[in-house]
Amino acid sequence: MSYKIKHIAVIRRSAMGDVAMTVPVLRQLVAQYPELKITVVSKGFFKPFFDDIPNVSFLAADTPERGTGLSGIIRLFRDLRKLKVDALADLHNVLRSKILRLLFAMVGKNTASTDKARAEKRALIRPENKVFKPLKPVTERHAEVFAALGFPIDLSHPIFPANKQMDEVVRSLAGAKSGQWIGIAPFAQHQGKVYPADLMQQVIDQLAENASDRIFLFGAGNAETDILNRFAKGRENVIVVAGKIKFTQELQLISNLDLMLSMDSGNAHIAAMYGVKTVTLWGATHPFTGFAPFAQPLGNALTADREQFPKLPTSVYGNVKVAGYEDAMRTIAPDTIIAKIHTLLASR
């Protein structure tokens, strides 16, 4: 099949972390098939993720002139046809992308889509008769899509880019590097995935005790920024990033970190796509769902105690509230997090 395909459109319109997880897969794809051209179709905000990948171009799917609904899908299809796309890799697999797949199939183009493993996920998160075993990582499921199009990918030797050059604004914020640079992203979309603020304060305070290290706090919006400012109060080496630099500049900084501490959220996947050591904290969710950061050892994922909270994970995305499980993440001790971070930093 692959001898006919020279240009693949890749559809991935979803949350930030989901889009970030496609980046290492595409890096491997173009490295192993340098003659192949890729056009990524996603929200325009995510374009910076793909700027430095060879042979990869970007098409924003959320432009006002394209519109929404069925007419918007048809316009997108026509735009991709103009680019002479030979095949469609649907890494989103929702109604809109399914319609786009159908349109491509109707004109004789090859298509393939990611298996979302819905039945396996339901078995993992159900409260009774739970099947507690690791599901295939999402990155491997994406790789299977390209294999179905004739381009099998080996993900076992990942390729990561060099650290991004930091512009003057980022250098001014971060300062000259002496000790370790640690990023902390303490927020997530759903509260069931957020480490308690009082315990996070303990983690930040302990990390900040080494004055030569710098702690960078990531977030967005006024409410999160207020919390970050409280975390950083009185600590010169704890720097609030939120609201001070643009998204592209945040990517510059993240790529230069020595380690990222994150919830099960987009920042974990952004750090991982740059090859940064990433420690993740899991409450209502679990790395067994397949959403652990790419190429990070399972031991870097610190999970709530399932002996005390046997129904965990209660959901794939952390949006299901279970009575009595509000404090599940308190079973992850700050000392455990600090020990893991120190161990990883010592191994650099």
CSV table of C-alpha atoms in Angstrom, one decimal:
chain,number,residue,atom,x,y,z
A,1,MET,CA,0.0,0.0,0.0
A,2,SER,CA,2.8,2.4,1.0
A,3,TYR,CA,4.2,2.7,-2.6
A,4,LYS,CA,1.2,4.7,-3.6
A,5,ILE,CA,1.2,7.0,-0.6
A,6,LYS,CA,3.5,10.1,-0.6
A,7,HIS,CA,1.4,12.5,1.5
A,8,ILE,CA,-0.7,11.7,4.6
A,9,ALA,CA,-3.1,14.1,6.3
A,10,VAL,CA,-3.2,13.5,10.1
A,11,ILE,CA,-6.3,14.5,12.0
A,12,ARG,CA,-5.9,15.2,15.7
A,13,ARG,CA,-8.3,17.8,17.1
A,14,SER,CA,-8.7,17.4,20.8
A,15,ALA,CA,-7.2,18.4,24.2
A,16,MET,CA,-3.6,19.7,24.4
A,17,GLY,CA,-2.2,16.5,25.9
A,18,ASP,CA,-3.8,14.4,23.2
A,19,VAL,CA,-2.3,16.5,20.5
A,20,ALA,CA,1.1,16.6,22.2
A,21,MET,CA,1.1,12.8,22.3
A,22,THR,CA,1.1,12.7,18.5
A,23,VAL,CA,4.4,14.6,18.3
A,24,PRO,CA,6.8,11.8,19.2
A,25,VAL,CA,5.0,9.4,16.9
A,26,LEU,CA,5.3,11.8,13.9
A,27,ARG,CA,9.0,12.4,14.7
A,28,GLN,CA,9.6,8.6,14.4
A,29,LEU,CA,7.5,8.4,11.3
A,30,VAL,CA,9.3,11.0,9.3
A,31,ALA,CA,12.7,9.8,10.6
A,32,GLN,CA,12.0,6.3,9.3
A,33,TYR,CA,10.3,7.4,6.1
A,34,PRO,CA,12.0,10.7,5.1
A,35,GLU,CA,10.3,10.7,1.7
A,36,LEU,CA,6.9,10.9,3.3
A,37,LYS,CA,5.1,14.3,3.6
A,38,ILE,CA,2.7,14.9,6.5
A,39,THR,CA,0.0,17.5,7.0
A,40,VAL,CA,-1.3,17.8,10.5
A,41,VAL,CA,-4.9,19.0,10.9
A,42,SER,CA,-5.7,20.4,14.3
A,43,LYS,CA,-6.6,23.6,16.2
A,44,GLY,CA,-4.4,26.5,15.2
A,45,PHE,CA,-3.2,27.0,18.7
A,46,PHE,CA,-1.2,23.7,18.6
A,47,LYS,CA,0.8,24.6,15.5
A,48,PRO,CA,4.0,25.3,17.5
A,49,PHE,CA,4.1,21.6,18.6
A,50,PHE,CA,5.0,20.6,15.0
A,51,ASP,CA,7.1,23.6,13.8
A,52,ASP,CA,10.5,21.8,14.1
A,53,ILE,CA,9.5,18.4,12.6
A,54,PRO,CA,10.9,17.9,9.1
A,55,ASN,CA,8.4,17.2,6.3
A,56,VAL,CA,5.5,18.1,8.5
A,57,SER,CA,3.2,21.1,7.6
A,58,PHE,CA,0.2,22.3,9.5
A,59,LEU,CA,-3.4,23.1,8.5
A,60,ALA,CA,-5.5,24.9,11.1
A,61,ALA,CA,-9.0,23.3,11.2
A,62,ASP,CA,-10.7,26.0,13.2
A,63,THR,CA,-10.4,29.1,11.0
A,64,PRO,CA,-13.5,31.3,10.7
A,65,GLU,CA,-13.6,31.1,6.9
A,66,ARG,CA,-13.9,27.3,7.0
A,67,GLY,CA,-16.8,27.4,9.4
A,68,THR,CA,-18.2,24.5,11.4
A,69,GLY,CA,-20.7,21.6,10.9
A,70,LEU,CA,-21.0,19.5,7.8
A,71,SER,CA,-20.1,22.4,5.5
A,72,GLY,CA,-16.9,23.0,7.4
A,73,ILE,CA,-15.9,19.3,7.0
A,74,ILE,CA,-16.5,19.5,3.3
A,75,ARG,CA,-14.4,22.7,3.0
A,76,LEU,CA,-11.7,20.9,5.0
A,77,PHE,CA,-11.9,17.9,2.6
A,78,ARG,CA,-11.6,20.2,-0.4
A,79,ASP,CA,-8.6,22.0,1.1
A,80,LEU,CA,-6.8,18.7,1.7
A,81,ARG,CA,-7.6,17.5,-1.8
A,82,LYS,CA,-5.9,20.7,-3.1
A,83,LEU,CA,-2.8,19.6,-1.2
A,84,LYS,CA,-2.9,16.3,-3.0
A,85,VAL,CA,-3.2,14.2,0.1
A,86,ASP,CA,-3.0,10.5,-0.7
A,87,ALA,CA,-4.3,9.1,2.6
A,88,LEU,CA,-5.9,10.1,5.9
A,89,ALA,CA,-4.7,9.0,9.3
A,90,ASP,CA,-7.6,9.7,11.8
A,91,LEU,CA,-6.1,9.9,15.3
A,92,HIS,CA,-9.2,11.5,16.6
A,93,ASN,CA,-11.9,9.0,15.6
A,94,VAL,CA,-15.0,11.1,16.4
A,95,LEU,CA,-18.1,11.9,14.3
A,96,ARG,CA,-16.5,14.8,12.4
A,97,SER,CA,-13.3,12.9,11.5
A,98,LYS,CA,-15.4,9.8,10.6
A,99,ILE,CA,-17.3,11.9,8.0
A,100,LEU,CA,-14.0,13.2,6.6
A,101,ARG,CA,-12.7,9.6,6.4
A,102,LEU,CA,-15.9,8.6,4.5
A,103,LEU,CA,-15.3,11.5,2.0
A,104,PHE,CA,-11.7,10.4,1.4
A,105,ALA,CA,-12.8,6.7,1.0
A,106,MET,CA,-15.4,7.8,-1.6
A,107,VAL,CA,-12.7,9.2,-3.8
A,108,GLY,CA,-10.5,6.1,-3.5
A,109,LYS,CA,-8.1,7.3,-0.8
A,110,ASN,CA,-6.8,5.0,1.9
A,111,THR,CA,-7.8,5.8,5.5
A,112,ALA,CA,-7.1,4.4,8.9
A,113,SER,CA,-8.2,5.3,12.4
A,114,THR,CA,-7.1,4.9,16.0
A,115,ASP,CA,-8.7,2.2,18.0
A,116,LYS,CA,-10.0,3.9,21.2
A,117,ALA,CA,-10.4,0.6,23.1
A,118,ARG,CA,-13.7,1.8,24.6
A,119,ALA,CA,-14.6,-1.6,26.0
A,120,GLU,CA,-11.2,-2.1,27.6
A,121,LYS,CA,-11.4,1.3,29.2
A,122,ARG,CA,-14.9,0.6,30.6
A,123,ALA,CA,-13.6,-2.6,32.1
A,124,LEU,CA,-10.7,-0.7,33.7
A,125,ILE,CA,-12.7,2.1,35.3
A,126,ARG,CA,-15.9,0.2,36.4
A,127,PRO,CA,-16.3,0.0,40.2
A,128,GLU,CA,-17.1,-3.7,40.3
A,129,ASN,CA,-15.4,-6.6,38.5
A,130,LYS,CA,-12.7,-4.2,37.5
A,131,VAL,CA,-10.1,-5.6,35.0
A,132,PHE,CA,-7.1,-3.8,36.4
A,133,LYS,CA,-4.4,-4.2,33.7
A,134,PRO,CA,-2.4,-1.8,31.6
A,135,LEU,CA,-3.9,-0.9,28.3
A,136,LYS,CA,-1.8,-0.3,25.2
A,137,PRO,CA,-0.3,3.2,25.2
A,138,VAL,CA,-2.1,5.7,23.0
A,139,THR,CA,1.2,6.4,21.1
A,140,GLU,CA,1.3,2.7,20.1
A,141,ARG,CA,-2.3,2.9,19.0
A,142,HIS,CA,-1.4,5.9,16.8
A,143,ALA,CA,1.6,4.0,15.4
A,144,GLU,CA,-0.8,1.2,14.4
A,145,VAL,CA,-2.7,3.6,12.2
A,146,PHE,CA,0.4,4.4,10.2
A,147,ALA,CA,1.2,0.7,10.0
A,148,ALA,CA,-2.3,0.1,8.5
A,149,LEU,CA,-1.4,2.6,5.8
A,150,GLY,CA,1.8,0.8,5.0
A,151,PHE,CA,4.3,2.6,7.3
A,152,PRO,CA,5.1,0.5,10.4
A,153,ILE,CA,7.0,2.6,13.0
A,154,ASP,CA,9.5,1.5,15.7
A,155,LEU,CA,8.9,3.6,18.8
A,156,SER,CA,11.5,1.8,20.9
A,157,HIS,CA,14.3,4.3,20.2
A,158,PRO,CA,12.6,7.7,20.5
A,159,ILE,CA,14.0,10.8,18.8
A,160,PHE,CA,13.9,14.1,20.8
A,161,PRO,CA,14.8,17.5,19.5
A,162,ALA,CA,17.6,19.7,20.9
A,163,ASN,CA,16.7,22.1,23.6
A,164,LYS,CA,14.9,25.2,22.1
A,165,GLN,CA,16.7,28.5,22.0
A,166,MET,CA,15.2,30.8,24.6
A,167,ASP,CA,14.4,34.3,23.4
A,168,GLU,CA,15.3,37.4,25.4
A,169,VAL,CA,11.9,37.5,27.3
A,170,VAL,CA,12.3,33.9,28.5
A,171,ARG,CA,15.9,34.3,29.4
A,172,SER,CA,15.0,37.4,31.4
A,173,LEU,CA,12.3,35.5,33.3
A,174,ALA,CA,14.3,32.3,33.9
A,175,GLY,CA,17.7,33.9,34.5
A,176,ALA,CA,21.1,32.3,34.0
A,177,LYS,CA,21.2,28.6,34.7
A,178,SER,CA,23.2,27.3,37.6
A,179,GLY,CA,21.4,24.5,39.4
A,180,GLN,CA,18.5,22.3,38.3
A,181,TRP,CA,15.5,23.7,36.6
A,182,ILE,CA,12.2,22.0,37.7
A,183,GLY,CA,8.8,22.8,36.2
A,184,ILE,CA,5.6,22.2,38.2
A,185,ALA,CA,2.2,22.2,36.6
A,186,PRO,CA,-0.2,21.7,39.6
A,187,PHE,CA,-3.5,21.9,37.7
A,188,ALA,CA,-5.7,19.7,35.6
A,189,GLN,CA,-9.1,20.1,33.9
A,190,HIS,CA,-10.9,18.0,36.5
A,191,GLN,CA,-10.5,18.3,40.3
A,192,GLY,CA,-10.1,14.6,40.7
A,193,LYS,CA,-6.7,14.8,39.1
A,194,VAL,CA,-5.4,17.8,41.1
A,195,TYR,CA,-3.0,17.2,44.0
A,196,PRO,CA,-4.2,19.0,47.2
A,197,ALA,CA,-2.8,22.6,47.5
A,198,ASP,CA,-1.5,22.2,51.0
A,199,LEU,CA,0.6,19.1,50.0
A,200,MET,CA,1.8,20.8,46.8
A,201,GLN,CA,3.0,23.7,48.9
A,202,GLN,CA,5.1,21.3,51.0
A,203,VAL,CA,6.6,19.9,47.8
A,204,ILE,CA,7.4,23.3,46.4
A,205,ASP,CA,8.9,24.5,49.8
A,206,GLN,CA,11.1,21.4,50.0
A,207,LEU,CA,12.4,21.7,46.4
A,208,ALA,CA,13.1,25.4,46.9
A,209,GLU,CA,15.4,24.7,49.9
A,210,ASN,CA,18.2,24.3,47.4
A,211,ALA,CA,18.8,27.9,46.5
A,212,SER,CA,20.8,27.1,43.3
A,213,ASP,CA,17.8,25.3,41.8
A,214,ARG,CA,14.9,27.1,40.2
A,215,ILE,CA,11.2,26.1,40.3
A,216,PHE,CA,8.9,27.3,37.5
A,217,LEU,CA,5.2,27.2,38.1
A,218,PHE,CA,2.9,26.7,35.1
A,219,GLY,CA,-0.8,27.5,34.8
A,220,ALA,CA,-3.3,29.7,33.0
A,221,GLY,CA,-6.0,32.2,33.9
A,222,ASN,CA,-6.3,34.5,36.9
A,223,ALA,CA,-7.6,31.9,39.3
A,224,GLU,CA,-4.6,29.6,38.7
A,225,THR,CA,-2.2,32.4,38.7
A,226,ASP,CA,-3.4,33.6,42.1
A,227,ILE,CA,-2.8,30.1,43.5
A,228,LEU,CA,0.7,29.9,42.0
A,229,ASN,CA,1.6,33.3,43.5
A,230,ARG,CA,0.7,32.0,46.9
A,231,PHE,CA,2.8,28.9,46.3
A,232,ALA,CA,5.8,31.1,45.3
A,233,LYS,CA,5.4,33.7,48.1
A,234,GLY,CA,8.7,34.4,49.9
A,235,ARG,CA,10.7,32.1,47.6
A,236,GLU,CA,13.1,34.0,45.2
A,237,ASN,CA,13.9,30.8,43.3
A,238,VAL,CA,10.2,29.9,42.7
A,239,ILE,CA,9.1,31.7,39.6
A,240,VAL,CA,5.5,31.9,38.4
A,241,VAL,CA,5.4,31.5,34.6
A,242,ALA,CA,1.6,31.9,34.1
A,243,GLY,CA,0.6,35.1,32.5
A,244,LYS,CA,4.2,36.3,31.9
A,245,ILE,CA,5.1,34.7,28.6
A,246,LYS,CA,3.4,33.5,25.4
A,247,PHE,CA,2.6,29.8,24.7
A,248,THR,CA,5.5,29.5,22.3
A,249,GLN,CA,7.8,30.9,24.9
A,250,GLU,CA,6.5,28.4,27.5
A,251,LEU,CA,7.5,25.7,25.1
A,252,GLN,CA,11.1,27.1,24.9
A,253,LEU,CA,11.3,27.0,28.7
A,254,ILE,CA,9.8,23.6,29.1
A,255,SER,CA,12.3,22.1,26.6
A,256,ASN,CA,15.1,23.4,28.8
A,257,LEU,CA,13.8,22.0,32.0
A,258,ASP,CA,15.7,19.2,33.8
A,259,LEU,CA,12.4,17.8,35.1
A,260,MET,CA,8.7,18.4,35.0
A,261,LEU,CA,6.3,17.5,37.9
A,262,SER,CA,2.7,17.5,36.5
A,263,MET,CA,-0.7,16.1,37.1
A,264,ASP,CA,-2.3,13.8,34.5
A,265,SER,CA,-2.5,16.8,32.2
A,266,GLY,CA,-1.2,18.4,29.0
A,267,ASN,CA,2.0,19.7,30.5
A,268,ALA,CA,3.2,16.2,31.2
A,269,HIS,CA,2.9,15.3,27.6
A,270,ILE,CA,4.5,18.5,26.4
A,271,ALA,CA,7.5,17.9,28.6
A,272,ALA,CA,7.7,14.3,27.5
A,273,MET,CA,7.6,15.2,23.8
A,274,TYR,CA,10.9,17.1,24.4
A,275,GLY,CA,12.4,14.2,26.3
A,276,VAL,CA,12.3,16.0,29.6
A,277,LYS,CA,12.2,13.7,32.7
A,278,THR,CA,8.5,13.8,33.8
A,279,VAL,CA,7.0,12.8,37.1
A,280,THR,CA,3.2,12.6,37.1
A,281,LEU,CA,0.6,12.4,39.9
A,282,TRP,CA,-2.5,10.3,39.4
A,283,GLY,CA,-5.7,10.5,41.4
A,284,ALA,CA,-9.0,9.6,39.8
A,285,THR,CA,-7.2,8.4,36.7
A,286,HIS,CA,-4.3,5.9,36.2
A,287,PRO,CA,-1.4,5.4,33.8
A,288,PHE,CA,-2.9,2.0,32.9
A,289,THR,CA,-5.5,3.9,30.8
A,290,GLY,CA,-2.7,4.3,28.2
A,291,PHE,CA,-2.3,8.0,28.7
A,292,ALA,CA,1.1,8.0,30.5
A,293,PRO,CA,3.6,10.4,29.1
A,294,PHE,CA,5.6,9.0,26.2
A,295,ALA,CA,8.9,7.1,26.9
A,296,GLN,CA,8.7,7.8,30.7
A,297,PRO,CA,9.2,4.8,33.0
A,298,LEU,CA,6.0,3.6,34.8
A,299,GLY,CA,7.8,4.3,38.1
A,300,ASN,CA,7.7,8.0,37.3
A,301,ALA,CA,3.9,7.9,37.6
A,302,LEU,CA,2.9,8.1,41.3
A,303,THR,CA,-0.6,6.9,41.9
A,304,ALA,CA,-3.1,7.1,44.8
A,305,ASP,CA,-3.3,4.1,47.1
A,306,ARG,CA,-5.6,1.5,45.6
A,307,GLU,CA,-5.7,-0.5,48.8
A,308,GLN,CA,-7.5,2.4,50.5
A,309,PHE,CA,-9.4,3.3,47.3
A,310,PRO,CA,-10.0,0.1,45.4
A,311,LYS,CA,-12.4,1.6,42.8
A,312,LEU,CA,-9.5,3.6,41.3
A,313,PRO,CA,-9.3,4.5,38.5
A,314,THR,CA,-12.8,5.8,38.5
A,315,SER,CA,-12.6,7.4,35.1
A,316,VAL,CA,-10.4,7.8,32.0
A,317,TYR,CA,-10.4,11.6,32.1
A,318,GLY,CA,-11.0,12.3,35.8
A,319,ASN,CA,-14.5,13.7,35.3
A,320,VAL,CA,-16.4,11.2,37.4
A,321,LYS,CA,-16.8,12.0,41.1
A,322,VAL,CA,-17.1,9.1,43.6
A,323,ALA,CA,-18.3,9.8,47.1
A,324,GLY,CA,-15.5,9.2,49.6
A,325,TYR,CA,-12.8,9.4,47.1
A,326,GLU,CA,-12.2,13.2,47.3
A,327,ASP,CA,-9.0,12.7,49.3
A,328,ALA,CA,-7.5,9.8,47.3
A,329,MET,CA,-4.5,11.9,46.2
A,330,ARG,CA,-3.5,12.6,49.8
A,331,THR,CA,-2.2,9.0,49.9
A,332,ILE,CA,0.7,10.3,47.7
A,333,ALA,CA,3.0,11.7,50.3
A,334,PRO,CA,5.1,14.8,49.5
A,335,ASP,CA,8.2,13.0,50.7
A,336,THR,CA,7.5,10.3,48.1
A,337,ILE,CA,7.4,12.9,45.3
A,338,ILE,CA,10.5,14.7,46.6
A,339,ALA,CA,12.4,11.4,46.7
A,340,LYS,CA,11.4,10.5,43.2
A,341,ILE,CA,12.4,13.9,41.9
A,342,HIS,CA,15.8,13.8,43.6
A,343,THR,CA,16.5,10.3,42.3
A,344,LEU,CA,15.7,11.3,38.8
A,345,LEU,CA,17.8,14.4,38.9
A,346,ALA,CA,20.7,12.5,40.4
A,347,SER,CA,20.7,10.1,37.5
A,348,ARG,CA,21.2,12.8,34.9
